[in-house]
């Protein structure tokens, strides 16, 4: 599933579309997670992609009269084609620009979204209004985590993956950041002190930033019409390394179930 770093890399890769004018929209299959806004072509044609923004894992193309919201769901990816090419069976939406370029959504599992939000305040849309802070922004820090968790007894891993608190900390990044901060994933959030939260917030930012940086170097593959969307190849300390030795202390990496997700951790480096 595309995580925050893939979405941010997608946004950066689409920046050449800023100030480009939409010529038409072709919706081949409107049955995504929610139906593609009906009449999208007449709503969007003639407008420009003025600014490309990201909120959590939503891409927002701000236009003159509203905002196009795109979510990649479980399996979606956006391809930026220099000219029209024959569509495959999973190519559900094409946005054709006056320049001849085509922004194409390919989404085999169809959990993505393409929605038009009228007006100039898309952040009030129900999908966006209750989202937590952005992890890479300055208002996400150790003091914020400490302040918001004083009465939360849920495991810290579950808490940092709660999008009402902070967005975009997916399973990979939660596991890695907790390892790097030396925090056992089951520790009740309210038991963790300010200093450890400062370390944790810094490690969440660092793991996400490293993934975005890795994505930048593979941007061409990410956008090529035939490239694999995949995950950015990265070195993990714990994620997916069950049974292998910890890179710091040599202890065997363990795994546990938390909610519906697997958590990877080092029983020695990470303390409650
Ligand atoms: Zn270790």
GROMACS .gro file of C-alpha atoms and ligand atoms in nm:
model
  273
    1UNK     CA    1   0.000   0.000   0.000
    2UNK     CA    2   0.139   0.345  -0.083
    3UNK     CA    3   0.249   0.510   0.241
    4UNK     CA    4   0.311   0.877   0.313
    5UNK     CA    5   0.662   0.876   0.157
    6UNK     CA    6   0.531   0.729  -0.171
    7UNK     CA    7   0.250   0.985  -0.178
    8UNK     CA    8   0.487   1.273  -0.106
    9UNK     CA    9   0.723   1.146  -0.376
   10UNK     CA   10   0.430   1.126  -0.614
   11UNK     CA   11   0.340   1.486  -0.531
   12UNK     CA   12   0.693   1.603  -0.601
   13UNK     CA   13   0.701   1.408  -0.926
   14UNK     CA   14   0.379   1.578  -1.037
   15UNK     CA   15   0.502   1.933  -0.973
   16UNK     CA   16   0.561   1.985  -1.348
   17UNK     CA   17   0.180   1.986  -1.375
   18UNK     CA   18   0.150   2.305  -1.169
   19UNK     CA   19  -0.006   2.585  -1.373
   20UNK     CA   20  -0.100   2.340  -1.649
   21UNK     CA   21  -0.453   2.355  -1.787
   22UNK     CA   22  -0.682   2.054  -1.789
   23UNK     CA   23  -0.826   1.982  -2.133
   24UNK     CA   24  -1.052   1.690  -2.047
   25UNK     CA   25  -1.101   1.399  -1.812
   26UNK     CA   26  -1.176   1.043  -1.919
   27UNK     CA   27  -1.326   0.816  -1.654
   28UNK     CA   28  -1.325   0.455  -1.775
   29UNK     CA   29  -1.442   0.308  -1.447
   30UNK     CA   30  -1.597   0.529  -1.178
   31UNK     CA   31  -1.627   0.246  -0.922
   32UNK     CA   32  -1.339   0.326  -0.694
   33UNK     CA   33  -1.360   0.332  -0.314
   34UNK     CA   34  -1.616   0.606  -0.362
   35UNK     CA   35  -1.764   0.678  -0.706
   36UNK     CA   36  -1.556   0.924  -0.905
   37UNK     CA   37  -1.738   1.259  -0.897
   38UNK     CA   38  -1.990   1.250  -1.179
   39UNK     CA   39  -1.941   1.509  -1.449
   40UNK     CA   40  -1.576   1.544  -1.352
   41UNK     CA   41  -1.466   1.632  -1.705
   42UNK     CA   42  -1.700   1.929  -1.733
   43UNK     CA   43  -1.618   2.040  -1.376
   44UNK     CA   44  -1.241   2.031  -1.428
   45UNK     CA   45  -1.184   2.114  -1.795
   46UNK     CA   46  -1.041   2.460  -1.850
   47UNK     CA   47  -0.913   2.493  -1.494
   48UNK     CA   48  -0.546   2.484  -1.398
   49UNK     CA   49  -0.361   2.274  -1.140
   50UNK     CA   50  -0.250   2.583  -0.946
   51UNK     CA   51  -0.081   2.407  -0.654
   52UNK     CA   52  -0.017   2.042  -0.573
   53UNK     CA   53  -0.040   1.974  -0.202
   54UNK     CA   54  -0.053   1.671   0.024
   55UNK     CA   55  -0.258   1.618   0.338
   56UNK     CA   56  -0.190   1.280   0.504
   57UNK     CA   57  -0.204   1.039   0.210
   58UNK     CA   58  -0.437   1.257   0.003
   59UNK     CA   59  -0.305   1.447  -0.297
   60UNK     CA   60  -0.478   1.780  -0.349
   61UNK     CA   61  -0.464   1.965  -0.681
   62UNK     CA   62  -0.586   2.315  -0.600
   63UNK     CA   63  -0.765   2.468  -0.899
   64UNK     CA   64  -0.949   2.797  -0.962
   65UNK     CA   65  -1.292   2.679  -0.844
   66UNK     CA   66  -1.211   2.388  -0.617
   67UNK     CA   67  -0.975   2.101  -0.547
   68UNK     CA   68  -0.922   1.763  -0.705
   69UNK     CA   69  -0.859   1.505  -0.433
   70UNK     CA   70  -0.678   1.182  -0.524
   71UNK     CA   71  -0.607   0.889  -0.293
   72UNK     CA   72  -0.406   0.590  -0.408
   73UNK     CA   73  -0.587   0.343  -0.184
   74UNK     CA   74  -0.427  -0.001  -0.158
   75UNK     CA   75  -0.274  -0.037  -0.500
   76UNK     CA   76  -0.311   0.288  -0.692
   77UNK     CA   77  -0.040   0.479  -0.868
   78UNK     CA   78  -0.029   0.783  -1.086
   79UNK     CA   79   0.159   0.777  -1.413
   80UNK     CA   80   0.254   1.099  -1.586
   81UNK     CA   81   0.258   1.023  -1.956
   82UNK     CA   82   0.410   1.264  -2.204
   83UNK     CA   83   0.136   1.176  -2.452
   84UNK     CA   84  -0.168   0.953  -2.470
   85UNK     CA   85  -0.094   0.581  -2.477
   86UNK     CA   86  -0.330   0.283  -2.500
   87UNK     CA   87  -0.489   0.216  -2.162
   88UNK     CA   88  -0.461  -0.110  -1.970
   89UNK     CA   89  -0.751  -0.273  -1.792
   90UNK     CA   90  -0.665  -0.110  -1.458
   91UNK     CA   91  -0.622   0.243  -1.598
   92UNK     CA   92  -0.944   0.392  -1.467
   93UNK     CA   93  -0.900   0.770  -1.497
   94UNK     CA   94  -0.704   0.991  -1.739
   95UNK     CA   95  -0.665   1.363  -1.687
   96UNK     CA   96  -0.561   1.514  -2.018
   97UNK     CA   97  -0.373   1.843  -2.011
   98UNK     CA   98  -0.361   2.108  -2.283
   99UNK     CA   99   0.012   2.036  -2.312
  100UNK     CA  100  -0.065   1.682  -2.431
  101UNK     CA  101   0.053   1.523  -2.106
  102UNK     CA  102  -0.174   1.270  -1.940
  103UNK     CA  103  -0.206   1.199  -1.568
  104UNK     CA  104  -0.329   0.841  -1.544
  105UNK     CA  105  -0.459   0.658  -1.238
  106UNK     CA  106  -0.390   0.286  -1.244
  107UNK     CA  107  -0.556   0.104  -0.956
  108UNK     CA  108  -0.603  -0.275  -0.980
  109UNK     CA  109  -0.786  -0.309  -0.648
  110UNK     CA  110  -0.991   0.009  -0.692
  111UNK     CA  111  -0.963   0.131  -0.332
  112UNK     CA  112  -0.840   0.467  -0.455
  113UNK     CA  113  -1.041   0.786  -0.487
  114UNK     CA  114  -1.082   1.072  -0.734
  115UNK     CA  115  -1.317   1.338  -0.598
  116UNK     CA  116  -1.392   1.700  -0.677
  117UNK     CA  117  -1.428   1.935  -0.380
  118UNK     CA  118  -1.601   2.260  -0.470
  119UNK     CA  119  -1.483   2.584  -0.314
  120UNK     CA  120  -1.163   2.713  -0.159
  121UNK     CA  121  -1.148   2.523   0.170
  122UNK     CA  122  -1.088   2.154   0.092
  123UNK     CA  123  -0.946   2.087   0.438
  124UNK     CA  124  -1.299   2.109   0.576
  125UNK     CA  125  -1.405   1.812   0.364
  126UNK     CA  126  -1.524   1.522   0.583
  127UNK     CA  127  -1.232   1.306   0.469
  128UNK     CA  128  -0.979   1.565   0.580
  129UNK     CA  129  -1.137   1.762   0.865
  130UNK     CA  130  -1.057   1.524   1.151
  131UNK     CA  131  -0.704   1.429   1.050
  132UNK     CA  132  -0.424   1.473   1.302
  133UNK     CA  133  -0.109   1.678   1.258
  134UNK     CA  134   0.145   1.617   0.980
  135UNK     CA  135   0.448   1.429   1.114
  136UNK     CA  136   0.699   1.636   0.918
  137UNK     CA  137   0.559   1.971   1.032
  138UNK     CA  138   0.697   2.163   1.328
  139UNK     CA  139   0.383   2.123   1.541
  140UNK     CA  140   0.451   1.750   1.563
  141UNK     CA  141   0.715   1.705   1.830
  142UNK     CA  142   0.783   1.531   2.159
  143UNK     CA  143   0.585   1.783   2.360
  144UNK     CA  144   0.281   1.724   2.137
  145UNK     CA  145   0.303   1.345   2.183
  146UNK     CA  146   0.355   1.381   2.557
  147UNK     CA  147   0.065   1.624   2.599
  148UNK     CA  148  -0.183   1.420   2.396
  149UNK     CA  149  -0.110   1.083   2.558
  150UNK     CA  150  -0.136   1.153   2.932
  151UNK     CA  151  -0.458   0.953   2.964
  152UNK     CA  152  -0.400   0.698   2.688
  153UNK     CA  153  -0.319   0.349   2.810
  154UNK     CA  154  -0.315   0.192   2.461
  155UNK     CA  155   0.019   0.056   2.335
  156UNK     CA  156   0.245   0.328   2.198
  157UNK     CA  157   0.263   0.162   1.855
  158UNK     CA  158  -0.116   0.171   1.821
  159UNK     CA  159  -0.123   0.534   1.935
  160UNK     CA  160   0.134   0.666   1.688
  161UNK     CA  161  -0.054   0.489   1.405
  162UNK     CA  162  -0.379   0.668   1.501
  163UNK     CA  163  -0.446   0.918   1.221
  164UNK     CA  164  -0.653   1.138   1.453
  165UNK     CA  165  -0.332   1.204   1.648
  166UNK     CA  166  -0.071   1.212   1.371
  167UNK     CA  167  -0.115   1.110   1.007
  168UNK     CA  168   0.099   0.892   0.786
  169UNK     CA  169   0.288   0.683   1.042
  170UNK     CA  170   0.229   0.346   0.876
  171UNK     CA  171   0.332   0.008   1.006
  172UNK     CA  172   0.683   0.014   0.863
  173UNK     CA  173   0.762   0.358   1.002
  174UNK     CA  174   0.605   0.294   1.342
  175UNK     CA  175   0.810  -0.024   1.389
  176UNK     CA  176   1.133   0.139   1.273
  177UNK     CA  177   1.091   0.460   1.472
  178UNK     CA  178   1.013   0.271   1.793
  179UNK     CA  179   1.327   0.061   1.745
  180UNK     CA  180   1.539   0.369   1.679
  181UNK     CA  181   1.391   0.536   1.988
  182UNK     CA  182   1.449   0.222   2.200
  183UNK     CA  183   1.083   0.194   2.302
  184UNK     CA  184   0.905  -0.141   2.344
  185UNK     CA  185   0.594  -0.130   2.118
  186UNK     CA  186   0.349  -0.248   2.387
  187UNK     CA  187   0.442   0.023   2.634
  188UNK     CA  188   0.127   0.211   2.743
  189UNK     CA  189   0.146   0.556   2.586
  190UNK     CA  190   0.077   0.738   2.914
  191UNK     CA  191   0.381   0.579   3.080
  192UNK     CA  192   0.629   0.733   2.840
  193UNK     CA  193   0.801   1.052   2.953
  194UNK     CA  194   0.879   1.371   2.766
  195UNK     CA  195   1.242   1.292   2.688
  196UNK     CA  196   1.155   0.958   2.529
  197UNK     CA  197   0.877   1.123   2.330
  198UNK     CA  198   1.122   1.381   2.202
  199UNK     CA  199   1.343   1.099   2.080
  200UNK     CA  200   1.045   0.917   1.928
  201UNK     CA  201   0.915   1.223   1.742
  202UNK     CA  202   1.262   1.287   1.601
  203UNK     CA  203   1.293   0.925   1.486
  204UNK     CA  204   0.949   0.929   1.322
  205UNK     CA  205   1.052   1.237   1.126
  206UNK     CA  206   1.388   1.082   1.038
  207UNK     CA  207   1.245   0.751   0.913
  208UNK     CA  208   0.985   0.925   0.697
  209UNK     CA  209   1.237   1.176   0.564
  210UNK     CA  210   1.481   0.898   0.474
  211UNK     CA  211   1.208   0.713   0.285
  212UNK     CA  212   1.112   1.028   0.094
  213UNK     CA  213   1.477   1.084   0.008
  214UNK     CA  214   1.507   0.724  -0.114
  215UNK     CA  215   1.194   0.780  -0.320
  216UNK     CA  216   1.337   1.088  -0.483
  217UNK     CA  217   1.624   0.886  -0.626
  218UNK     CA  218   1.383   0.631  -0.778
  219UNK     CA  219   1.139   0.891  -0.907
  220UNK     CA  220   1.196   0.806  -1.272
  221UNK     CA  221   1.110   0.440  -1.214
  222UNK     CA  222   0.815   0.544  -1.001
  223UNK     CA  223   0.663   0.744  -1.283
  224UNK     CA  224   0.766   0.542  -1.584
  225UNK     CA  225   0.466   0.399  -1.762
  226UNK     CA  226   0.588   0.044  -1.714
  227UNK     CA  227   0.781   0.074  -1.387
  228UNK     CA  228   0.684  -0.101  -1.069
  229UNK     CA  229   0.522   0.119  -0.808
  230UNK     CA  230   0.657  -0.097  -0.523
  231UNK     CA  231   0.815   0.028  -0.209
  232UNK     CA  232   1.132   0.223  -0.201
  233UNK     CA  233   1.418  -0.011  -0.130
  234UNK     CA  234   1.545   0.065   0.214
  235UNK     CA  235   1.748  -0.083   0.490
  236UNK     CA  236   1.529  -0.166   0.786
  237UNK     CA  237   1.640  -0.237   1.142
  238UNK     CA  238   1.342  -0.451   1.238
  239UNK     CA  239   1.063  -0.438   0.978
  240UNK     CA  240   1.032  -0.776   0.802
  241UNK     CA  241   1.339  -0.912   0.982
  242UNK     CA  242   1.181  -1.172   1.213
  243UNK     CA  243   1.437  -1.432   1.315
  244UNK     CA  244   1.733  -1.231   1.193
  245UNK     CA  245   1.993  -1.079   1.429
  246UNK     CA  246   1.945  -0.721   1.549
  247UNK     CA  247   2.189  -0.496   1.366
  248UNK     CA  248   2.276  -0.324   1.694
  249UNK     CA  249   2.296  -0.603   1.956
  250UNK     CA  250   2.265  -0.933   1.768
  251UNK     CA  251   1.950  -1.048   1.952
  252UNK     CA  252   1.698  -1.225   1.731
  253UNK     CA  253   1.427  -0.986   1.604
  254UNK     CA  254   1.079  -1.084   1.726
  255UNK     CA  255   0.732  -1.019   1.596
  256UNK     CA  256   0.394  -0.979   1.764
  257UNK     CA  257   0.041  -0.899   1.656
  258UNK     CA  258  -0.099  -0.561   1.756
  259UNK     CA  259  -0.448  -0.495   1.628
  260UNK     CA  260  -0.445  -0.647   1.282
  261UNK     CA  261  -0.082  -0.563   1.217
  262UNK     CA  262   0.253  -0.732   1.269
  263UNK     CA  263   0.496  -0.545   1.488
  264UNK     CA  264   0.868  -0.615   1.460
  265UNK     CA  265   1.100  -0.535   1.750
  266UNK     CA  266   1.425  -0.618   1.925
  267UNK     CA  267   1.352  -0.766   2.271
  268UNK     CA  268   1.681  -0.629   2.401
  269UNK     CA  269   1.717  -0.281   2.248
  270UNK     CA  270   1.355  -0.176   2.311
  271UNK     CA  271   1.247  -0.110   2.669
  272UNK     CA  272   0.907  -0.058   2.824
  273LIG    ZN1  273   1.890  -0.509   1.953
   0.00000   0.00000   0.00000
